[in-house]
PDB file of C-alpha atoms and ligand atoms in Angstrom:
ATOM      1  CA  MET Q   3      57.888 109.861 147.397  1.00  0.00           C
ATOM      2  CA  ILE Q   4      54.504 111.518 148.014  1.00  0.00           C
ATOM      3  CA  TYR Q   5      53.378 110.357 144.227  1.00  0.00           C
ATOM      4  CA  ALA Q   6      54.580 106.721 144.800  1.00  0.00           C
ATOM      5  CA  THR Q   7      51.354 105.302 144.896  1.00  0.00           C
ATOM      6  CA  ASN Q   8      50.164 107.395 142.296  1.00  0.00           C
ATOM      7  CA  LEU Q   9      52.838 108.003 139.455  1.00  0.00           C
ATOM      8  CA  GLU Q  10      49.925 108.876 136.888  1.00  0.00           C
ATOM      9  CA  GLY Q  11      48.901 111.944 139.116  1.00  0.00           C
ATOM     10  CA  SER Q  12      52.516 113.068 139.770  1.00  0.00           C
ATOM     11  CA  PRO Q  13      53.958 116.303 138.077  1.00  0.00           C
ATOM     12  CA  TYR Q  14      57.125 114.161 137.514  1.00  0.00           C
ATOM     13  CA  ARG Q  15      55.433 110.727 135.457  1.00  0.00           C
ATOM     14  CA  HIS Q  16      58.105 112.235 132.705  1.00  0.00           C
ATOM     15  CA  ILE Q  17      60.759 111.145 134.495  1.00  0.00           C
ATOM     16  CA  PHE Q  18      58.996 107.617 135.323  1.00  0.00           C
ATOM     17  CA  GLU Q  19      58.004 106.929 131.398  1.00  0.00           C
ATOM     18  CA  ILE Q  20      60.513 104.285 130.451  1.00  0.00           C
ATOM     19  CA  ASN Q  21      61.150 105.285 126.808  1.00  0.00           C
ATOM     20  CA  SER Q  22      61.972 108.830 127.672  1.00  0.00           C
ATOM     21  CA  ALA Q  23      64.283 107.757 130.259  1.00  0.00           C
ATOM     22  CA  PHE Q  24      65.999 105.165 128.606  1.00  0.00           C
ATOM     23  CA  GLU Q  25      66.706 107.651 125.473  1.00  0.00           C
ATOM     24  CA  ASP Q  26      68.066 110.187 128.041  1.00  0.00           C
ATOM     25  CA  VAL Q  27      70.382 107.913 129.344  1.00  0.00           C
ATOM     26  CA  ALA Q  28      71.218 106.229 125.848  1.00  0.00           C
ATOM     27  CA  THR Q  29      72.280 109.673 124.711  1.00  0.00           C
ATOM     28  CA  SER Q  30      74.057 110.539 128.090  1.00  0.00           C
ATOM     29  CA  PHE Q  31      76.106 107.492 127.981  1.00  0.00           C
ATOM     30  CA  THR Q  32      76.700 108.091 124.093  1.00  0.00           C
ATOM     31  CA  ARG Q  33      77.888 111.458 124.527  1.00  0.00           C
ATOM     32  CA  GLU Q  34      80.642 110.644 127.679  1.00  0.00           C
ATOM     33  CA  PHE Q  35      81.610 107.513 125.436  1.00  0.00           C
ATOM     34  CA  CYS Q  36      82.616 109.830 122.405  1.00  0.00           C
ATOM     35  CA  SER Q  37      84.065 112.555 124.732  1.00  0.00           C
ATOM     36  CA  LEU Q  38      86.102 110.130 126.187  1.00  0.00           C
ATOM     37  CA  LEU Q  39      87.445 108.998 122.709  1.00  0.00           C
ATOM     38  CA  GLY Q  40      87.909 112.701 121.866  1.00  0.00           C
ATOM     39  CA  LEU Q  41      84.981 111.835 119.404  1.00  0.00           C
ATOM     40  CA  SER Q  42      81.736 114.088 118.400  1.00  0.00           C
ATOM     41  CA  ALA Q  43      78.686 112.901 119.614  1.00  0.00           C
ATOM     42  CA  GLU Q  44      76.988 114.035 116.581  1.00  0.00           C
ATOM     43  CA  SER Q  45      76.243 112.250 113.002  1.00  0.00           C
ATOM     44  CA  PRO Q  46      79.651 112.465 111.066  1.00  0.00           C
ATOM     45  CA  LEU Q  47      76.860 113.685 108.226  1.00  0.00           C
ATOM     46  CA  TYR Q  48      75.771 116.601 110.362  1.00  0.00           C
ATOM     47  CA  ILE Q  49      79.370 117.639 110.862  1.00  0.00           C
ATOM     48  CA  ALA Q  50      80.799 116.623 107.718  1.00  0.00           C
ATOM     49  CA  VAL Q  51      78.027 119.215 106.266  1.00  0.00           C
ATOM     50  CA  THR Q  52      78.363 122.159 108.618  1.00  0.00           C
ATOM     51  CA  ALA Q  53      82.291 121.948 108.357  1.00  0.00           C
ATOM     52  CA  GLY Q  54      81.523 122.304 104.302  1.00  0.00           C
ATOM     53  CA  SER Q  55      79.344 125.033 104.567  1.00  0.00           C
ATOM     54  CA  ILE Q  56      81.558 127.050 106.869  1.00  0.00           C
ATOM     55  CA  ALA Q  57      84.259 126.006 104.057  1.00  0.00           C
ATOM     56  CA  LEU Q  58      82.103 126.876 101.259  1.00  0.00           C
ATOM     57  CA  PRO Q  59      82.323 130.674 101.014  1.00  0.00           C
ATOM     58  CA  ARG Q  60      86.395 130.628 101.212  1.00  0.00           C
ATOM     59  CA  LEU Q  61      86.381 127.916  98.597  1.00  0.00           C
ATOM     60  CA  ILE Q  62      84.276 130.012  96.313  1.00  0.00           C
ATOM     61  CA  LYS Q  63      86.669 132.964  96.986  1.00  0.00           C
ATOM     62  CA  TYR Q  64      89.481 130.624  96.238  1.00  0.00           C
ATOM     63  CA  THR Q  65      88.034 129.336  93.060  1.00  0.00           C
ATOM     64  CA  THR Q  66      87.428 132.546  91.943  1.00  0.00           C
ATOM     65  CA  TYR Q  67      90.308 133.919  92.079  1.00  0.00           C
ATOM     66  CA  MET Q  68      92.101 130.816  90.751  1.00  0.00           C
ATOM     67  CA  LYS Q  69      89.943 131.144  87.997  1.00  0.00           C
ATOM     68  CA  GLU Q  70      90.966 135.187  87.400  1.00  0.00           C
ATOM     69  CA  LYS Q  71      94.675 134.176  87.820  1.00  0.00           C
ATOM     70  CA  LYS Q  72      94.025 131.217  85.110  1.00  0.00           C
ATOM     71  CA  THR Q  73      95.776 128.713  87.902  1.00  0.00           C
ATOM     72  CA  GLU Q  74      94.732 125.587  88.725  1.00  0.00           C
ATOM     73  CA  TRP Q  75      94.528 123.332  91.904  1.00  0.00           C
ATOM     74  CA  THR Q  76      97.315 121.331  91.811  1.00  0.00           C
ATOM     75  CA  THR Q  77      97.582 119.516  94.874  1.00  0.00           C
ATOM     76  CA  GLU Q  78      95.298 116.336  94.715  1.00  0.00           C
ATOM     77  CA  ASN Q  79      92.818 115.447  97.660  1.00  0.00           C
ATOM     78  CA  GLU Q  80      93.692 118.561  99.396  1.00  0.00           C
ATOM     79  CA  LEU Q  81      92.658 122.131  99.940  1.00  0.00           C
ATOM     80  CA  ALA Q  82      94.901 124.923  98.987  1.00  0.00           C
ATOM     81  CA  PHE Q  83      93.974 126.828 102.088  1.00  0.00           C
ATOM     82  CA  GLU Q  84      93.378 126.395 105.680  1.00  0.00           C
ATOM     83  CA  THR Q  85      89.520 126.554 107.181  1.00  0.00           C
ATOM     84  CA  PRO Q  86      89.009 127.180 110.499  1.00  0.00           C
ATOM     85  CA  LEU Q  87      86.418 125.517 112.500  1.00  0.00           C
ATOM     86  CA  PRO Q  88      85.250 126.095 115.913  1.00  0.00           C
ATOM     87  CA  GLN Q  89      87.174 124.171 118.464  1.00  0.00           C
ATOM     88  CA  SER Q  90      83.654 122.168 119.192  1.00  0.00           C
ATOM     89  CA  MET Q  91      84.560 120.594 116.016  1.00  0.00           C
ATOM     90  CA  VAL Q  92      88.014 119.627 116.336  1.00  0.00           C
ATOM     91  CA  TYR Q  93      88.160 115.834 117.004  1.00  0.00           C
ATOM     92  CA  HIS Q  94      90.931 113.776 117.735  1.00  0.00           C
ATOM     93  CA  PRO Q  95      93.793 115.258 114.927  1.00  0.00           C
ATOM     94  CA  ILE Q  96      95.433 112.878 113.511  1.00  0.00           C
ATOM     95  CA  PHE Q  97      98.679 113.047 110.909  1.00  0.00           C
ATOM     96  CA  VAL Q  98      99.345 110.270 108.399  1.00  0.00           C
ATOM     97  CA  CYS Q  99     103.070 111.006 107.072  1.00  0.00           C
ATOM     98  CA  PRO Q 100     102.835 111.185 103.157  1.00  0.00           C
ATOM     99  CA  VAL Q 101     105.857 108.816 103.029  1.00  0.00           C
ATOM    100  CA  SER Q 102     105.955 106.616 104.817  1.00  0.00           C
ATOM    101  CA  LYS Q 103     102.023 106.417 105.197  1.00  0.00           C
ATOM    102  CA  GLU Q 104     101.843 105.414 108.917  1.00  0.00           C
ATOM    103  CA  GLN Q 105     100.339 107.723 111.643  1.00  0.00           C
ATOM    104  CA  THR Q 106     102.756 109.625 113.441  1.00  0.00           C
ATOM    105  CA  THR Q 107     103.012 108.857 117.140  1.00  0.00           C
ATOM    106  CA  GLU Q 108     104.815 110.557 120.155  1.00  0.00           C
ATOM    107  CA  GLN Q 109     108.029 108.849 119.321  1.00  0.00           C
ATOM    108  CA  ASN Q 110     107.769 109.399 115.829  1.00  0.00           C
ATOM    109  CA  PRO Q 111     106.052 113.322 115.515  1.00  0.00           C
ATOM    110  CA  ALA Q 112     105.313 115.121 112.654  1.00  0.00           C
ATOM    111  CA  MET Q 113     107.709 117.583 111.346  1.00  0.00           C
ATOM    112  CA  MET Q 114     107.330 120.394 109.245  1.00  0.00           C
ATOM    113  CA  LEU Q 115     110.525 121.578 106.684  1.00  0.00           C
ATOM    114  CA  PRO Q 116     110.770 125.109 106.210  1.00  0.00           C
ATOM    115  CA  CYS Q 117     109.071 124.596 103.084  1.00  0.00           C
ATOM    116  CA  GLY Q 118     105.880 123.948 104.799  1.00  0.00           C
ATOM    117  CA  HIS Q 119     105.716 120.440 103.866  1.00  0.00           C
ATOM    118  CA  VAL Q 120     105.429 117.731 106.583  1.00  0.00           C
ATOM    119  CA  VAL Q 121     106.485 114.382 106.942  1.00  0.00           C
ATOM    120  CA  CYS Q 122     107.073 111.957 110.137  1.00  0.00           C
ATOM    121  CA  ARG Q 123     110.436 112.006 111.569  1.00  0.00           C
ATOM    122  CA  ASP Q 124     111.324 108.506 110.614  1.00  0.00           C
ATOM    123  CA  SER Q 125     110.815 109.258 107.055  1.00  0.00           C
ATOM    124  CA  LEU Q 126     112.415 112.419 107.482  1.00  0.00           C
ATOM    125  CA  HIS Q 127     115.619 110.809 108.662  1.00  0.00           C
ATOM    126  CA  LYS Q 128     115.256 107.810 105.822  1.00  0.00           C
ATOM    127  CA  ILE Q 129     115.662 110.583 103.462  1.00  0.00           C
ATOM    128  CA  ALA Q 130     118.613 112.795 104.916  1.00  0.00           C
ATOM    129  CA  LYS Q 131     121.977 112.215 103.893  1.00  0.00           C
ATOM    130  CA  GLY Q 132     123.928 113.345 106.855  1.00  0.00           C
ATOM    131  CA  SER Q 133     122.483 116.326 108.472  1.00  0.00           C
ATOM    132  CA  ARG Q 134     120.944 117.664 105.157  1.00  0.00           C
ATOM    133  CA  TYR Q 135     117.935 116.523 103.481  1.00  0.00           C
ATOM    134  CA  LYS Q 136     115.904 117.268  99.890  1.00  0.00           C
ATOM    135  CA  CYS Q 137     112.218 117.612 100.844  1.00  0.00           C
ATOM    136  CA  PRO Q 138     110.353 114.754  99.055  1.00  0.00           C
ATOM    137  CA  TYR Q 139     107.460 117.346  97.651  1.00  0.00           C
ATOM    138  CA  CYS Q 140     109.419 119.996  96.301  1.00  0.00           C
ATOM    139  CA  PRO Q 141     113.095 121.033  95.407  1.00  0.00           C
ATOM    140  CA  THR Q 142     113.943 122.619  98.798  1.00  0.00           C
ATOM    141  CA  GLU Q 143     117.192 121.272 100.398  1.00  0.00           C
ATOM    142  CA  GLY Q 144     117.746 121.907 104.370  1.00  0.00           C
ATOM    143  CA  HIS Q 145     119.248 120.773 107.207  1.00  0.00           C
ATOM    144  CA  LEU Q 146     117.676 118.702 109.925  1.00  0.00           C
ATOM    145  CA  ARG Q 147     117.837 120.635 112.413  1.00  0.00           C
ATOM    146  CA  ASP Q 148     115.392 123.606 110.815  1.00  0.00           C
ATOM    147  CA  ALA Q 149     112.658 120.855 110.893  1.00  0.00           C
ATOM    148  CA  MET Q 150     110.193 121.771 113.710  1.00  0.00           C
ATOM    149  CA  LYS Q 151     108.275 119.404 115.811  1.00  0.00           C
ATOM    150  CA  ILE Q 152     104.271 119.646 115.025  1.00  0.00           C
ATOM    151  CA  THR Q 153     102.525 118.943 118.248  1.00  0.00           C
ATOM    152  CA  LEU Q 154      98.960 117.733 117.516  1.00  0.00           C
TER     153      LEU Q 154
HETATM  154 ZN1   ZN A  25     108.882 121.217 100.510  1.00  0.00          ZN
END
């Protein structure tokens, strides 16, 4: 209030500079909005490059190992290993059932079969005959009761 008539002479004049204040408010709103949606406020390109950099050493190790064993990567569009990312880089996890091509919900959750393959509950019940199923991705057969619900 002392500098109300002389903002130019105030040591706090940067607070009243319109461009800076607007950018601060815009950044704050963006962060809050993204936070509410469970999304990152960072640029998607930055996140993708950073996650790729974290995964790169494992990828190199894996491809070197596979080359030595003369084995090929057979799973299309999917890494054959987990890449642990920091919690700050984990957002809004979703799972799309590879059988029904639909996103899982609380009513139709992802179910992991004992072989490690995951499908949604509805798909699992559709492929089941009675209480038994055959995994749509490998020769494994099993009981519906052995499938585990996955919480995302
Ligand atoms: Zn399977």
